[in-house]
Amino acid sequence: MRRIHAHGKAILFGEHAVVYGHPALALGIEDAVVARAVRPTAGRLGISVPGWGLDADQDSPGTVGEALRRLAALLPGDAGCEVEAEASIPMGAGLGSSAALAVLMVRAVAEARGAALDDDRVRAAANELEKVFHGNPSGLDGTVATFGGLCLFRKAPWDGDAPSGVPLRLLAPNVLRVAWPAPPLVIGHSGVRRSTASMVARVGRLREADPTRVDGLFATMGTCLWKGLDALGRGDHAGLGKAMNACQEALAALSLSCPEIDRMMDLALAAGALGAKLTGGGGGGCVLALAPGREQDVLEAFRRGGFDAFLVGVHGPTVEGKG
Ligand code: PMV
């Protein structure tokens, strides 16, 4: 069997702002979901991820069943398959689990049906499935789940206005691969589950009430991204950490933090992190901490505080399993 896999993602800068056309910088968590077995069926599509307690087929109620029905109609052919997969990221924690699931299913069904899809078509199909999970996603999650690595993404194509001085490769019209390696990050899970769609809706309401303030915060987040990218290129970890902290402040001003995330920020910084921020939809989910050389201290601080934590390389494998 050809290896079928999909990446998770950690958004370094630009969550929520990306929904309104601003750029985002995200890194892939390699092999977040990997197919262990793909069994052919007469036509039915099914997926099980035991680590997530997920076992669904296209007749199942709920969003996974609906996504499978949509996928059955989306790709050419009618062969089916049942996929059994292993996950190394938690579900519903802002690490792109649903997009990884979507990419995995698209790749598995394309294989079962003998449809040759390049990565751009894989992500387009996965983004259709993401609409079932998230309503109106920016497309960032499906993009990173497909391509992995460090991706500079926005909704509109990069058109002569890509940043200069950064080694970039165009992966798709609106996706640039940044060739710089990023340092390992500690990821802590607040344990609070939240729906991305409801957090996106919350920001939408804030923006309706006060567009000037919210657009100003999005602009601040954009400044953090460019400063962070520049610091990354210079190997300036302190500068990158500072940009992450500033981005977290803007996210908190959008009411996207929560007491658990605030506590994790304190734990990370007290344990030697140079910067930390929530990642993804917010309101819960995960915190990213940048702590070069102090990763173990931050991991332990999170765990002592009662939070699951693990370490990821930028697009290398999970260094240590889910805590
Ligand atoms: O919570 P996640 O991992 O699904 O990330 C959501 C990212 C947002 O920018 C908030 C929404 C989007 O569609 O990009």
XYZ file of C-alpha atoms and ligand atoms in Angstrom:
337
model
C 0.000 0.000 0.000
C 1.252 3.479 -0.854
C 1.770 5.530 2.295
C -1.278 7.711 2.931
C -0.854 10.478 5.464
C -1.776 14.060 6.363
C -0.218 16.781 8.482
C -1.570 18.615 11.467
C -0.858 22.306 11.793
C 0.163 24.879 14.328
C -0.595 28.467 13.357
C 2.342 30.659 14.344
C 0.692 33.909 13.271
C -2.532 35.047 11.686
C -5.414 32.875 12.916
C -8.794 34.616 12.504
C -7.170 37.489 10.576
C -6.676 34.977 7.741
C -10.471 34.616 7.454
C -10.544 38.326 6.470
C -7.809 38.055 3.842
C -4.730 38.690 5.977
C -1.699 36.384 5.693
C -0.996 33.564 8.125
C 2.152 31.588 8.878
C 1.604 27.981 9.918
C 3.743 24.921 10.255
C 2.892 21.330 9.544
C 2.993 18.682 12.238
C 4.260 15.844 10.151
C 2.220 12.654 9.880
C -0.428 13.763 12.348
C -2.687 11.138 10.783
C -1.385 8.054 8.975
C -3.449 5.277 7.366
C -2.645 1.863 8.820
C -5.012 -0.048 6.540
C -7.202 0.771 3.561
C -9.700 -2.017 2.799
C -11.660 -1.914 -0.459
C -15.461 -2.018 -0.194
C -18.210 -2.229 -2.801
C -18.795 1.522 -2.616
C -19.216 2.523 0.985
C -16.693 4.943 2.538
C -15.671 4.507 6.162
C -13.041 5.845 8.528
C -11.898 4.798 11.961
C -9.341 6.556 14.132
C -9.356 4.577 17.388
C -7.200 7.165 19.211
C -9.944 9.732 18.619
C -12.746 7.302 19.380
C -13.897 7.859 15.800
C -15.608 5.163 13.781
C -17.948 6.389 11.057
C -19.163 5.603 7.597
C -21.211 7.510 5.097
C -24.465 6.412 6.750
C -23.378 7.763 10.140
C -25.117 10.799 11.608
C -22.944 13.830 12.328
C -20.373 15.783 10.391
C -17.970 12.924 9.593
C -20.786 10.926 7.952
C -21.817 14.032 6.020
C -18.214 14.702 4.929
C -17.915 11.113 3.700
C -21.137 11.451 1.689
C -19.821 14.660 0.160
C -16.496 12.994 -0.652
C -18.232 10.030 -2.307
C -19.814 12.444 -4.792
C -16.783 14.715 -5.145
C -14.205 12.372 -6.647
C -14.595 10.510 -9.948
C -15.442 6.787 -9.791
C -17.519 4.817 -7.313
C -15.162 2.365 -5.585
C -15.247 2.604 -1.817
C -12.829 1.938 0.999
C -12.617 1.683 4.724
C -9.652 3.476 6.228
C -8.147 2.743 9.594
C -5.790 5.469 10.775
C -3.541 6.347 13.665
C -3.351 9.914 14.986
C -0.531 11.605 16.872
C -2.341 14.881 17.618
C -5.397 15.417 19.826
C -8.755 16.020 18.180
C -10.531 19.384 18.413
C -7.531 21.156 19.935
C -6.764 23.746 17.256
C -4.115 21.556 15.619
C -6.021 20.934 12.407
C -7.345 17.449 13.174
C -10.413 17.789 10.971
C -8.396 19.047 7.998
C -5.896 16.205 8.475
C -8.800 13.750 8.502
C -10.193 15.345 5.337
C -6.852 15.170 3.485
C -6.320 11.565 4.561
C -9.766 10.552 3.318
C -9.339 12.390 0.010
C -5.982 10.674 -0.590
C -7.323 7.238 0.383
C -10.456 7.477 -1.771
C -8.485 8.880 -4.728
C -6.162 5.884 -4.436
C -9.074 3.424 -4.188
C -10.660 4.966 -7.285
C -7.418 5.208 -9.258
C -7.787 8.994 -9.517
C -4.446 10.794 -9.793
C -4.828 13.998 -7.771
C -1.974 16.433 -7.380
C -1.595 18.170 -4.015
C -3.479 21.264 -5.145
C -6.517 19.143 -6.046
C -6.200 17.180 -2.805
C -6.390 20.394 -0.785
C -9.272 21.734 -2.902
C -11.282 18.565 -2.189
C -10.251 18.598 1.490
C -11.394 22.218 1.765
C -14.830 21.158 0.503
C -14.972 18.640 3.360
C -13.712 21.269 5.809
C -16.823 23.299 4.951
C -18.876 20.496 6.499
C -16.825 20.733 9.705
C -16.286 24.502 9.917
C -18.814 26.327 7.765
C -16.589 28.828 6.009
C -12.934 27.952 6.563
C -10.148 30.177 5.251
C -8.520 27.139 3.625
C -5.396 27.406 5.783
C -5.930 24.118 7.634
C -6.519 22.076 4.485
C -3.481 23.685 2.875
C -1.071 22.825 5.689
C -2.630 19.371 6.146
C -1.809 18.728 2.472
C 1.582 20.364 2.013
C 3.088 20.366 5.526
C 6.232 22.384 6.218
C 6.212 26.088 6.964
C 3.534 27.747 4.828
C 2.800 31.412 4.244
C -0.838 31.437 3.235
C -3.556 33.898 2.385
C -6.891 33.621 0.618
C -5.851 35.621 -2.450
C -2.978 34.624 -4.737
C 0.448 36.053 -4.013
C 0.856 38.396 -6.913
C 4.174 40.179 -6.995
C 3.708 41.231 -3.375
C 5.402 38.267 -1.699
C 7.885 39.342 0.971
C 11.397 39.931 -0.242
C 14.469 38.579 1.510
C 12.720 35.330 2.424
C 13.547 32.052 0.621
C 10.135 31.136 -0.778
C 8.754 28.531 -3.141
C 5.299 28.825 -4.639
C 3.354 25.630 -3.821
C 0.009 26.924 -5.079
C -1.095 30.415 -6.163
C -1.872 31.452 -2.582
C 0.667 29.280 -0.725
C 4.366 29.953 -0.286
C 6.741 27.494 1.350
C 9.229 29.242 3.629
C 12.552 27.402 3.400
C 13.848 28.444 6.819
C 13.731 25.805 9.519
C 11.809 26.806 12.623
C 12.925 25.769 16.097
C 11.050 23.005 17.903
C 7.936 24.136 19.719
C 6.319 22.888 22.873
C 2.599 22.408 22.433
C 0.410 22.347 25.515
C -3.245 21.375 25.429
C -5.573 23.397 27.654
C -8.001 20.477 27.754
C -10.791 22.917 26.846
C -12.636 21.882 23.703
C -14.222 24.596 21.656
C -15.758 24.884 18.232
C -13.746 26.833 15.671
C -16.969 27.885 13.950
C -18.281 29.523 17.141
C -14.982 31.353 17.738
C -14.963 32.603 14.135
C -18.567 33.759 14.629
C -17.567 35.550 17.858
C -14.866 37.520 16.023
C -17.378 38.268 13.264
C -19.763 39.806 15.822
C -16.961 41.875 17.393
C -15.976 43.129 13.953
C -19.536 44.054 13.097
C -19.789 46.040 16.332
C -16.415 47.804 15.967
C -14.719 47.256 12.594
C -12.006 49.864 13.164
C -10.813 48.258 16.389
C -10.918 44.693 15.073
C -9.231 45.552 11.768
C -6.577 47.392 13.797
C -5.937 44.210 15.806
C -5.717 42.201 12.570
C -3.155 44.723 11.283
C -1.185 44.324 14.536
C -1.218 40.562 14.020
C 0.110 41.108 10.490
C 2.961 43.210 11.894
C 3.715 40.393 14.362
C 3.862 37.931 11.463
C 6.348 39.966 9.437
C 8.493 40.723 12.498
C 8.389 37.060 13.520
C 9.306 35.876 10.022
C 12.184 38.312 9.872
C 13.418 37.163 13.307
C 13.125 33.524 12.216
C 15.353 34.215 9.210
C 17.984 35.861 11.401
C 17.883 33.028 13.936
C 16.711 35.638 16.464
C 14.654 33.478 18.816
C 14.118 36.318 21.273
C 12.621 38.435 18.464
C 10.380 35.578 17.345
C 9.211 35.005 20.923
C 8.465 38.708 21.357
C 6.354 38.680 18.186
C 4.450 35.616 19.478
C 3.713 37.357 22.791
C 2.505 40.470 20.972
C 0.265 38.336 18.762
C -1.198 36.638 21.850
C -2.045 40.086 23.252
C -3.953 40.932 20.081
C -5.757 37.570 20.185
C -6.668 38.115 23.841
C -8.006 41.571 22.942
C -10.337 39.743 20.536
C -11.641 37.673 23.497
C -10.032 34.534 22.122
C -8.079 33.572 25.232
C -9.505 31.855 28.318
C -8.331 31.333 31.920
C -6.590 28.039 31.055
C -4.661 29.626 28.169
C -3.705 32.610 30.348
C -2.428 30.176 32.981
C -0.427 28.245 30.351
C 1.110 31.485 29.075
C 2.291 32.237 32.642
C 3.619 28.689 33.119
C 5.501 28.740 29.807
C 7.114 32.140 30.325
C 8.038 31.345 33.956
C 9.690 28.099 32.772
C 11.926 29.964 30.331
C 9.900 30.245 27.112
C 10.863 33.257 25.000
C 7.314 33.538 23.709
C 3.997 31.745 23.645
C 0.555 32.127 22.132
C -2.658 30.258 21.558
C -2.948 28.553 18.203
C -6.038 28.036 16.057
C -9.547 29.091 16.932
C -8.839 29.930 20.593
C -11.210 29.872 23.554
C -9.324 26.696 24.544
C -7.329 24.313 22.411
C -3.555 24.557 22.431
C -0.742 26.937 23.309
C 2.551 27.065 21.385
C 5.669 27.889 23.363
C 9.056 28.770 21.918
C 11.736 27.699 24.379
C 14.988 26.818 22.650
C 17.086 24.754 25.042
C 14.358 24.945 27.713
C 11.806 22.688 26.028
C 11.868 20.057 28.775
C 11.332 22.730 31.463
C 8.264 24.051 29.661
C 6.944 20.533 28.993
C 7.255 19.722 32.675
C 5.719 23.028 33.763
C 2.667 22.339 31.582
C 2.348 18.791 32.869
C 2.761 19.833 36.518
C 0.039 22.387 35.863
C -2.229 19.525 34.757
C -1.985 20.092 30.998
C -1.028 17.539 28.330
C 2.056 18.630 26.406
C 4.295 17.423 23.615
C 7.145 18.624 21.474
C 7.104 19.043 17.701
C 9.783 19.853 15.176
C 8.781 22.225 12.435
C 8.067 19.587 9.883
C 9.837 16.760 11.521
C 8.093 14.023 13.422
C 6.592 14.483 16.828
C 9.630 14.315 19.075
C 7.728 13.026 22.029
C 4.315 11.417 21.969
C 1.184 13.083 23.202
C 1.463 13.555 26.983
O -9.111 25.872 15.349
P -8.536 25.423 14.063
O -7.337 24.535 14.179
O -9.567 24.827 13.171
O -7.961 26.738 13.333
C -8.855 27.729 12.923
C -8.145 28.854 12.243
C -9.033 30.069 11.991
O -8.214 31.072 11.409
C -9.600 30.606 13.293
C -10.207 29.754 11.064
C -9.816 29.536 9.603
O -10.691 29.054 8.855
O -8.681 29.847 9.204
